[in-house]
Amino acid sequence: MKTRILTRSGLELTELGFGAAGIGNLLKSTTNRAAEAAVTLAWENGIRYFDSAPHYGAGLSERRLGSALHDLPADNRVLSTKVGRVLQPLSPGEPVDDFGYVSEAPFKRLYDYSYAGVMTSFEASLQRLGVASVDLLLMHDIGELTHGDEHAAVFKTALDGGYAAMAELRSQGRVKAIGLGVNEWQVCAATLAHTDFDCFLVANCFTLLNNSITQGFTAQCDQRNIDIIAAAPFNSGILATGSKGAGAYFYGRASAEILTRVQELEAICATFGVSLPAAAIQFPLRYDSVKSVVVGMTVTEQIQNNIDCYNEPIANEFWQELIDRRIIGPS
C-alpha cells in the first residue's frame, strides 16, 4: 500500500488507515477475537496506520487495539490516540454514557482539556494500549458541534492547558507529532494563530458531500506545512450504502436534500463505471495535504471492501465531471 509522509515529523502513514471506533463496539457489539482478526487482516493487507481514542467504547477500543498489535512488528507502524476525555469507573448502579457504543467498558467520560487532564488521559491510554509511547497524539472534539455554548471556555482551556501539555510531550519525544481530531475543520483554522500543531484529523468534513475545507483551508495548511488526515469519508455511512441504504449521515438520519445529492453522485458513478464508496475513499487523496484516509474497519468483509475501494481505478474524467458540476473543487 502507498504511503505518505507527515511533513514535520517524518511519520510515514499508509494512505488507508484503520479507524478503531468499530472495535470499541460502535453501534453494534463485536468480540475480542473478532477485533484481533480485523486488525490482523488489515495488517496483512498493508495497512500500518491505526487510530483510536479513549472515547471509543470508553477505553475498549484502545485495549483491544493494543492487544491485537502486541505481536505484530512495531518498526513501521504508526499509532495515534486522543486526549480531552478522562475515564473514571462507574459507580454501582450508575448508567453508562449513551454515545452509540454497545456493551462498552464500565467507565464514564469526563471532558478535561486542562494540562493535568491531558497528561492523565495520555498516561491512561498508554496503559490500555500497552505501549510506552504513541506516534501521534490528537486533541479530541473541541469545537461548537460538541460543546455548544461552552465552546469559548473549552477552547481557552484547551489552548492554555491541553496544548501546552501536548507540546511538552512532543518536546520530550514521548510523541512524535500532535494535532486535533475533530468533526469541524473550522476549529482547526481557529487554532492556527495560537498553536504549532503538526496535523489535523478531520472527520465527516472532507467528503464528497461536505468539502468546504478545500475552499482555502487546505491551501493554508500547505503554506504552513500542516498535514491533514481525512476520517469518516462515508459521512457516517450513506456514501458507503448509497441512497437506498440506511441513510445515515453525520451520526443521524439523512435529510431529503442529502439523499438527492447522493442520488446525483450515484448517477455520475454509474455513467463512469465507478463505485460510490471507492470515490468517497479516494476523493481526499487527490489533495497533497491529505496524508491518509481513516475508515472504520470491524469485520472481514468490511475491511476487504475498503481495500478494494482504495485500489479501484478511477479515470480523471470522473473527477472532472464532479468539478464541472461543482460537487467538488479542483485539487
mmCIF file of C-alpha atoms in Angstrom:
data_model
loop_
_atom_site.group_PDB
_atom_site.id
_atom_site.type_symbol
_atom_site.label_atom_id
_atom_site.label_comp_id
_atom_site.label_asym_id
_atom_site.label_seq_id
_atom_site.Cartn_x
_atom_site.Cartn_y
_atom_site.Cartn_z
ATOM 1 C CA MET A 1 0.000 0.000 0.000
ATOM 2 C CA LYS A 2 1.233 3.504 -0.828
ATOM 3 C CA THR A 3 2.380 5.762 1.972
ATOM 4 C CA ARG A 4 2.656 9.491 2.511
ATOM 5 C CA ILE A 5 4.951 11.383 4.883
ATOM 6 C CA LEU A 6 3.785 13.746 7.614
ATOM 7 C CA THR A 7 5.811 16.799 6.697
ATOM 8 C CA ARG A 8 7.030 17.978 10.084
ATOM 9 C CA SER A 9 7.564 14.688 11.897
ATOM 10 C CA GLY A 10 8.586 12.352 9.089
ATOM 11 C CA LEU A 11 5.988 9.780 10.163
ATOM 12 C CA GLU A 12 5.054 7.507 7.271
ATOM 13 C CA LEU A 13 1.302 6.839 7.045
ATOM 14 C CA THR A 14 -0.358 4.339 4.773
ATOM 15 C CA GLU A 15 -2.867 6.077 2.532
ATOM 16 C CA LEU A 16 -5.590 3.938 4.092
ATOM 17 C CA GLY A 17 -5.813 3.989 7.868
ATOM 18 C CA PHE A 18 -7.589 1.721 10.351
ATOM 19 C CA GLY A 19 -10.276 3.576 12.289
ATOM 20 C CA ALA A 20 -10.730 1.692 15.572
ATOM 21 C CA ALA A 21 -14.094 3.051 16.754
ATOM 22 C CA GLY A 22 -15.791 -0.091 15.451
ATOM 23 C CA ILE A 23 -13.735 -2.444 17.588
ATOM 24 C CA GLY A 24 -14.885 -0.341 20.528
ATOM 25 C CA ASN A 25 -18.434 -1.576 19.789
ATOM 26 C CA LEU A 26 -19.695 1.477 17.919
ATOM 27 C CA LEU A 27 -23.402 0.858 17.156
ATOM 28 C CA LYS A 28 -23.008 -2.911 17.489
ATOM 29 C CA SER A 29 -21.063 -5.335 19.619
ATOM 30 C CA THR A 30 -18.070 -7.333 18.470
ATOM 31 C CA THR A 31 -15.735 -9.684 20.319
ATOM 32 C CA ASN A 32 -12.100 -9.544 21.358
ATOM 33 C CA ARG A 33 -11.344 -12.334 18.900
ATOM 34 C CA ALA A 34 -13.122 -10.566 16.033
ATOM 35 C CA ALA A 35 -11.336 -7.306 16.837
ATOM 36 C CA GLU A 36 -7.966 -9.068 16.738
ATOM 37 C CA ALA A 37 -8.888 -10.708 13.431
ATOM 38 C CA ALA A 38 -9.827 -7.330 11.969
ATOM 39 C CA VAL A 39 -6.537 -5.713 12.961
ATOM 40 C CA THR A 40 -4.569 -8.708 11.682
ATOM 41 C CA LEU A 41 -6.361 -8.720 8.324
ATOM 42 C CA ALA A 42 -5.750 -5.003 7.870
ATOM 43 C CA TRP A 43 -2.072 -5.562 8.683
ATOM 44 C CA GLU A 44 -1.802 -8.439 6.218
ATOM 45 C CA ASN A 45 -3.193 -6.128 3.525
ATOM 46 C CA GLY A 46 -0.558 -3.490 4.135
ATOM 47 C CA ILE A 47 -2.328 -1.069 6.482
ATOM 48 C CA ARG A 48 0.119 0.351 9.007
ATOM 49 C CA TYR A 49 -1.705 3.388 10.432
ATOM 50 C CA PHE A 50 -4.081 2.717 13.334
ATOM 51 C CA ASP A 51 -6.179 5.369 15.095
ATOM 52 C CA SER A 52 -8.083 5.011 18.360
ATOM 53 C CA ALA A 53 -9.340 7.141 21.281
ATOM 54 C CA PRO A 54 -10.430 6.763 24.922
ATOM 55 C CA HIS A 55 -13.910 7.782 23.793
ATOM 56 C CA TYR A 56 -14.316 4.685 21.615
ATOM 57 C CA GLY A 57 -16.105 2.202 23.814
ATOM 58 C CA ALA A 58 -14.917 4.043 26.958
ATOM 59 C CA GLY A 59 -11.431 2.584 26.571
ATOM 60 C CA LEU A 60 -12.462 -0.711 24.995
ATOM 61 C CA SER A 61 -11.097 0.196 21.556
ATOM 62 C CA GLU A 62 -7.653 1.097 22.873
ATOM 63 C CA ARG A 63 -7.483 -2.075 24.938
ATOM 64 C CA ARG A 64 -8.448 -4.294 22.016
ATOM 65 C CA LEU A 65 -6.211 -2.472 19.544
ATOM 66 C CA GLY A 66 -3.210 -2.678 21.844
ATOM 67 C CA SER A 67 -3.747 -6.376 22.407
ATOM 68 C CA ALA A 68 -4.119 -7.062 18.673
ATOM 69 C CA LEU A 69 -0.970 -5.114 17.790
ATOM 70 C CA HIS A 70 1.114 -6.650 20.559
ATOM 71 C CA ASP A 71 2.561 -9.499 18.496
ATOM 72 C CA LEU A 72 2.910 -7.513 15.255
ATOM 73 C CA PRO A 73 6.116 -5.657 14.293
ATOM 74 C CA ALA A 74 6.193 -2.093 15.595
ATOM 75 C CA ASP A 75 9.033 -0.708 13.491
ATOM 76 C CA ASN A 76 6.882 0.617 10.620
ATOM 77 C CA ARG A 77 3.599 1.032 12.463
ATOM 78 C CA VAL A 78 2.027 4.421 13.190
ATOM 79 C CA LEU A 79 -0.312 4.596 16.178
ATOM 80 C CA SER A 80 -2.485 7.546 17.148
ATOM 81 C CA THR A 81 -4.841 8.171 20.021
ATOM 82 C CA LYS A 82 -6.549 11.166 21.549
ATOM 83 C CA VAL A 83 -6.833 13.320 24.655
ATOM 84 C CA GLY A 84 -9.590 15.529 26.044
ATOM 85 C CA ARG A 85 -11.647 12.935 27.878
ATOM 86 C CA VAL A 86 -10.663 11.306 31.154
ATOM 87 C CA LEU A 87 -12.266 7.976 32.034
ATOM 88 C CA GLN A 88 -13.494 7.197 35.541
ATOM 89 C CA PRO A 89 -15.029 3.931 36.794
ATOM 90 C CA LEU A 90 -18.808 3.885 37.012
ATOM 91 C CA SER A 91 -20.312 3.742 40.491
ATOM 92 C CA PRO A 92 -22.510 0.735 41.340
ATOM 93 C CA GLY A 93 -25.803 1.134 39.500
ATOM 94 C CA GLU A 94 -24.652 4.205 37.586
ATOM 95 C CA PRO A 95 -25.870 4.103 33.944
ATOM 96 C CA VAL A 96 -23.370 4.021 31.101
ATOM 97 C CA ASP A 97 -22.974 7.022 28.824
ATOM 98 C CA ASP A 98 -25.167 6.986 25.741
ATOM 99 C CA PHE A 99 -22.776 7.707 22.873
ATOM 100 C CA GLY A 100 -23.796 4.974 20.469
ATOM 101 C CA TYR A 101 -21.468 2.302 21.848
ATOM 102 C CA VAL A 102 -22.825 -1.118 22.790
ATOM 103 C CA SER A 103 -21.578 -3.122 25.784
ATOM 104 C CA GLU A 104 -18.746 -0.672 26.318
ATOM 105 C CA ALA A 105 -16.265 -0.693 29.180
ATOM 106 C CA PRO A 106 -17.672 0.378 32.595
ATOM 107 C CA PHE A 107 -16.280 3.906 32.627
ATOM 108 C CA LYS A 108 -17.769 7.374 32.348
ATOM 109 C CA ARG A 109 -16.224 10.056 30.190
ATOM 110 C CA LEU A 110 -15.331 13.449 31.643
ATOM 111 C CA TYR A 111 -14.221 16.239 29.327
ATOM 112 C CA ASP A 112 -10.904 17.594 30.526
ATOM 113 C CA TYR A 113 -8.718 19.712 28.247
ATOM 114 C CA SER A 114 -6.517 21.063 31.042
ATOM 115 C CA TYR A 115 -2.780 20.409 31.289
ATOM 116 C CA ALA A 116 -3.305 17.838 34.039
ATOM 117 C CA GLY A 117 -6.274 16.272 32.250
ATOM 118 C CA VAL A 118 -4.314 15.753 29.051
ATOM 119 C CA MET A 119 -1.380 14.238 30.921
ATOM 120 C CA THR A 120 -3.708 11.918 32.837
ATOM 121 C CA SER A 121 -5.507 10.867 29.662
ATOM 122 C CA PHE A 122 -2.231 10.233 27.842
ATOM 123 C CA GLU A 123 -0.782 8.032 30.583
ATOM 124 C CA ALA A 124 -4.008 6.027 30.837
ATOM 125 C CA SER A 125 -4.031 5.462 27.074
ATOM 126 C CA LEU A 126 -0.502 4.103 27.197
ATOM 127 C CA GLN A 127 -1.644 1.601 29.818
ATOM 128 C CA ARG A 128 -4.639 0.450 27.759
ATOM 129 C CA LEU A 129 -2.638 0.249 24.544
ATOM 130 C CA GLY A 130 0.269 -1.491 26.251
ATOM 131 C CA VAL A 131 2.894 0.835 24.784
ATOM 132 C CA ALA A 132 5.489 3.258 26.138
ATOM 133 C CA SER A 133 4.657 5.986 23.618
ATOM 134 C CA VAL A 134 2.393 6.788 20.702
ATOM 135 C CA ASP A 135 3.377 8.347 17.409
ATOM 136 C CA LEU A 136 0.580 10.867 17.016
ATOM 137 C CA LEU A 137 -1.480 12.492 19.788
ATOM 138 C CA LEU A 138 -4.678 14.330 18.887
ATOM 139 C CA MET A 139 -6.856 16.639 20.968
ATOM 140 C CA HIS A 140 -10.353 15.198 20.584
ATOM 141 C CA ASP A 141 -13.598 17.050 19.867
ATOM 142 C CA ILE A 142 -13.028 20.667 20.699
ATOM 143 C CA GLY A 143 -15.479 22.835 18.798
ATOM 144 C CA GLU A 144 -19.038 24.134 18.832
ATOM 145 C CA LEU A 145 -20.525 20.898 17.491
ATOM 146 C CA THR A 146 -19.532 19.117 20.679
ATOM 147 C CA HIS A 147 -19.568 21.861 23.299
ATOM 148 C CA GLY A 148 -22.157 24.369 22.084
ATOM 149 C CA ASP A 149 -22.364 27.411 24.365
ATOM 150 C CA GLU A 150 -19.386 26.112 26.371
ATOM 151 C CA HIS A 151 -17.105 26.200 23.346
ATOM 152 C CA ALA A 152 -15.360 29.502 24.132
ATOM 153 C CA ALA A 153 -14.408 28.394 27.644
ATOM 154 C CA VAL A 154 -13.392 24.920 26.475
ATOM 155 C CA PHE A 155 -11.327 26.392 23.637
ATOM 156 C CA LYS A 156 -9.404 28.648 26.034
ATOM 157 C CA THR A 157 -8.669 25.792 28.435
ATOM 158 C CA ALA A 158 -7.619 23.555 25.549
ATOM 159 C CA LEU A 159 -5.136 26.072 24.193
ATOM 160 C CA ASP A 160 -3.811 27.357 27.511
ATOM 161 C CA GLY A 161 -3.531 23.974 29.214
ATOM 162 C CA GLY A 162 -4.037 20.963 26.963
ATOM 163 C CA TYR A 163 -1.968 22.241 24.074
ATOM 164 C CA ALA A 164 0.896 23.091 26.440
ATOM 165 C CA ALA A 165 0.867 19.504 27.709
ATOM 166 C CA MET A 166 0.856 18.086 24.189
ATOM 167 C CA ALA A 167 3.701 20.343 23.093
ATOM 168 C CA GLU A 168 5.686 19.249 26.150
ATOM 169 C CA LEU A 169 5.131 15.576 25.340
ATOM 170 C CA ARG A 170 6.359 16.238 21.807
ATOM 171 C CA SER A 171 9.448 18.082 23.002
ATOM 172 C CA GLN A 172 10.226 15.175 25.349
ATOM 173 C CA GLY A 173 9.970 12.707 22.468
ATOM 174 C CA ARG A 174 7.078 10.818 24.074
ATOM 175 C CA VAL A 175 5.014 11.563 20.951
ATOM 176 C CA LYS A 176 6.338 12.419 17.518
ATOM 177 C CA ALA A 177 3.509 14.678 16.349
ATOM 178 C CA ILE A 178 0.471 16.458 17.790
ATOM 179 C CA GLY A 179 -2.766 17.773 16.352
ATOM 180 C CA LEU A 180 -6.545 17.882 16.577
ATOM 181 C CA GLY A 181 -9.127 15.155 15.965
ATOM 182 C CA VAL A 182 -12.432 16.915 15.261
ATOM 183 C CA ASN A 183 -15.639 16.904 13.225
ATOM 184 C CA GLU A 184 -15.378 20.545 12.101
ATOM 185 C CA TRP A 185 -12.423 21.931 10.205
ATOM 186 C CA GLN A 186 -13.289 25.489 11.254
ATOM 187 C CA VAL A 187 -11.980 24.910 14.776
ATOM 188 C CA CYS A 188 -8.681 23.784 13.234
ATOM 189 C CA ALA A 189 -8.485 27.123 11.446
ATOM 190 C CA ALA A 190 -9.192 28.927 14.712
ATOM 191 C CA THR A 191 -6.138 27.345 16.344
ATOM 192 C CA LEU A 192 -3.638 28.410 13.684
ATOM 193 C CA ALA A 193 -2.805 31.729 15.346
ATOM 194 C CA HIS A 194 -2.226 30.129 18.745
ATOM 195 C CA THR A 195 -0.596 26.741 18.201
ATOM 196 C CA ASP A 196 2.101 24.828 16.385
ATOM 197 C CA PHE A 197 0.194 21.646 15.553
ATOM 198 C CA ASP A 198 1.662 19.185 13.069
ATOM 199 C CA CYS A 199 -1.580 17.897 11.583
ATOM 200 C CA PHE A 200 -5.360 17.844 11.787
ATOM 201 C CA LEU A 201 -7.538 14.737 11.677
ATOM 202 C CA VAL A 202 -10.927 15.870 10.389
ATOM 203 C CA ALA A 203 -13.926 13.525 10.351
ATOM 204 C CA ASN A 204 -17.022 13.854 8.180
ATOM 205 C CA CYS A 205 -15.897 17.158 6.667
ATOM 206 C CA PHE A 206 -13.543 16.086 3.860
ATOM 207 C CA THR A 207 -16.097 14.146 1.846
ATOM 208 C CA LEU A 208 -17.997 14.198 -1.413
ATOM 209 C CA LEU A 209 -20.940 15.713 0.471
ATOM 210 C CA ASN A 210 -19.071 18.094 2.746
ATOM 211 C CA ASN A 211 -15.880 19.575 1.345
ATOM 212 C CA SER A 212 -15.813 23.302 2.061
ATOM 213 C CA ILE A 213 -12.462 22.536 3.710
ATOM 214 C CA THR A 214 -10.921 22.650 0.226
ATOM 215 C CA GLN A 215 -12.054 26.250 -0.341
ATOM 216 C CA GLY A 216 -8.991 27.850 1.186
ATOM 217 C CA PHE A 217 -8.127 25.888 4.307
ATOM 218 C CA THR A 218 -6.152 23.140 2.567
ATOM 219 C CA ALA A 219 -4.044 25.881 0.977
ATOM 220 C CA GLN A 220 -3.440 27.429 4.406
ATOM 221 C CA CYS A 221 -2.278 24.069 5.675
ATOM 222 C CA ASP A 222 0.036 23.636 2.698
ATOM 223 C CA GLN A 223 1.600 27.041 3.349
ATOM 224 C CA ARG A 224 2.304 26.134 6.982
ATOM 225 C CA ASN A 225 3.382 22.522 6.344
ATOM 226 C CA ILE A 226 0.437 21.227 8.391
ATOM 227 C CA ASP A 227 -0.937 17.925 7.143
ATOM 228 C CA ILE A 228 -4.495 16.574 7.102
ATOM 229 C CA ILE A 229 -5.851 13.129 7.871
ATOM 230 C CA ALA A 230 -9.343 12.642 6.452
ATOM 231 C CA ALA A 231 -11.517 10.358 8.578
ATOM 232 C CA ALA A 232 -15.082 9.096 8.068
ATOM 233 C CA PRO A 233 -15.107 9.521 4.253
ATOM 234 C CA PHE A 234 -18.532 7.842 4.099
ATOM 235 C CA ASN A 235 -20.146 10.599 6.215
ATOM 236 C CA SER A 236 -21.264 8.017 8.789
ATOM 237 C CA GLY A 237 -22.471 5.540 6.195
ATOM 238 C CA ILE A 238 -24.521 6.992 3.368
ATOM 239 C CA LEU A 239 -21.591 7.198 0.942
ATOM 240 C CA ALA A 240 -20.956 3.505 1.555
ATOM 241 C CA THR A 241 -24.537 2.212 1.472
ATOM 242 C CA GLY A 242 -25.942 4.698 -1.055
ATOM 243 C CA SER A 243 -29.337 6.360 -1.165
ATOM 244 C CA LYS A 244 -31.187 3.050 -0.859
ATOM 245 C CA GLY A 245 -29.349 2.029 2.309
ATOM 246 C CA ALA A 246 -29.948 3.001 5.909
ATOM 247 C CA GLY A 247 -29.445 6.673 5.109
ATOM 248 C CA ALA A 248 -27.081 7.529 7.991
ATOM 249 C CA TYR A 249 -25.413 10.929 7.579
ATOM 250 C CA PHE A 250 -23.222 12.637 10.172
ATOM 251 C CA TYR A 251 -24.394 10.357 13.006
ATOM 252 C CA GLY A 252 -28.085 10.865 12.177
ATOM 253 C CA ARG A 253 -30.701 10.202 9.514
ATOM 254 C CA ALA A 254 -30.042 11.770 6.119
ATOM 255 C CA SER A 255 -32.325 14.581 5.047
ATOM 256 C CA ALA A 256 -34.198 14.628 1.740
ATOM 257 C CA GLU A 257 -31.644 17.147 0.437
ATOM 258 C CA ILE A 258 -28.735 14.839 1.273
ATOM 259 C CA LEU A 259 -30.492 11.867 -0.340
ATOM 260 C CA THR A 260 -30.980 13.899 -3.521
ATOM 261 C CA ARG A 261 -27.298 14.805 -3.616
ATOM 262 C CA VAL A 262 -26.303 11.168 -3.092
ATOM 263 C CA GLN A 263 -28.593 10.100 -5.930
ATOM 264 C CA GLU A 264 -26.853 12.620 -8.195
ATOM 265 C CA LEU A 265 -23.491 11.139 -7.204
ATOM 266 C CA GLU A 266 -24.792 7.634 -7.853
ATOM 267 C CA ALA A 267 -25.924 8.616 -11.341
ATOM 268 C CA ILE A 268 -22.497 10.063 -12.192
ATOM 269 C CA CYS A 269 -20.792 6.971 -10.775
ATOM 270 C CA ALA A 270 -22.991 4.745 -12.948
ATOM 271 C CA THR A 271 -22.088 6.743 -16.051
ATOM 272 C CA PHE A 272 -18.366 6.312 -15.460
ATOM 273 C CA GLY A 273 -18.487 2.795 -14.012
ATOM 274 C CA VAL A 274 -17.228 3.909 -10.598
ATOM 275 C CA SER A 275 -18.468 2.606 -7.255
ATOM 276 C CA LEU A 276 -19.621 5.327 -4.865
ATOM 277 C CA PRO A 277 -17.611 4.021 -1.879
ATOM 278 C CA ALA A 278 -14.429 3.996 -3.993
ATOM 279 C CA ALA A 279 -14.998 7.606 -4.993
ATOM 280 C CA ALA A 280 -15.606 8.511 -1.350
ATOM 281 C CA ILE A 281 -12.362 6.922 -0.153
ATOM 282 C CA GLN A 282 -10.195 8.235 -2.972
ATOM 283 C CA PHE A 283 -11.527 11.806 -3.083
ATOM 284 C CA PRO A 284 -9.474 13.226 -0.174
ATOM 285 C CA LEU A 285 -6.288 11.608 -1.511
ATOM 286 C CA ARG A 286 -6.457 13.918 -4.549
ATOM 287 C CA TYR A 287 -5.030 16.623 -2.253
ATOM 288 C CA ASP A 288 -1.336 16.685 -1.401
ATOM 289 C CA SER A 289 -2.102 17.954 2.104
ATOM 290 C CA VAL A 290 -4.024 14.753 2.884
ATOM 291 C CA LYS A 291 -1.702 12.013 4.120
ATOM 292 C CA SER A 292 -4.199 9.253 4.972
ATOM 293 C CA VAL A 293 -7.900 8.405 4.820
ATOM 294 C CA VAL A 294 -9.082 6.709 8.016
ATOM 295 C CA VAL A 295 -12.005 4.332 7.586
ATOM 296 C CA GLY A 296 -13.894 2.296 10.151
ATOM 297 C CA MET A 297 -12.899 -1.374 9.987
ATOM 298 C CA THR A 298 -14.572 -4.012 12.118
ATOM 299 C CA VAL A 299 -15.383 -7.167 10.155
ATOM 300 C CA THR A 300 -13.528 -9.079 7.449
ATOM 301 C CA GLU A 301 -15.914 -8.196 4.627
ATOM 302 C CA GLN A 302 -15.838 -4.504 5.514
ATOM 303 C CA ILE A 303 -12.054 -4.406 5.550
ATOM 304 C CA GLN A 304 -11.761 -6.150 2.199
ATOM 305 C CA ASN A 305 -14.352 -3.805 0.674
ATOM 306 C CA ASN A 306 -12.435 -0.762 1.913
ATOM 307 C CA ILE A 307 -9.191 -2.068 0.436
ATOM 308 C CA ASP A 308 -10.898 -2.909 -2.870
ATOM 309 C CA CYS A 309 -12.349 0.618 -2.991
ATOM 310 C CA TYR A 310 -8.934 2.122 -2.306
ATOM 311 C CA ASN A 311 -7.460 0.122 -5.199
ATOM 312 C CA GLU A 312 -10.317 0.640 -7.697
ATOM 313 C CA PRO A 313 -9.181 2.525 -10.841
ATOM 314 C CA ILE A 314 -10.973 5.860 -11.329
ATOM 315 C CA ALA A 315 -10.466 7.880 -14.506
ATOM 316 C CA ASN A 316 -9.674 11.593 -14.361
ATOM 317 C CA GLU A 317 -12.796 12.243 -16.431
ATOM 318 C CA PHE A 318 -14.931 11.190 -13.473
ATOM 319 C CA TRP A 319 -13.324 13.737 -11.172
ATOM 320 C CA GLN A 320 -13.590 16.426 -13.827
ATOM 321 C CA GLU A 321 -17.324 15.758 -14.088
ATOM 322 C CA LEU A 322 -17.678 16.301 -10.338
ATOM 323 C CA ILE A 323 -15.681 19.530 -10.669
ATOM 324 C CA ASP A 324 -17.790 20.725 -13.579
ATOM 325 C CA ARG A 325 -20.961 20.113 -11.569
ATOM 326 C CA ARG A 326 -19.415 21.933 -8.593
ATOM 327 C CA ILE A 327 -19.773 18.890 -6.364
ATOM 328 C CA ILE A 328 -16.076 19.146 -5.546
ATOM 329 C CA GLY A 329 -13.457 21.781 -6.245
ATOM 330 C CA PRO A 330 -10.250 21.383 -8.243
ATOM 331 C CA SER A 331 -7.348 19.910 -6.302
#
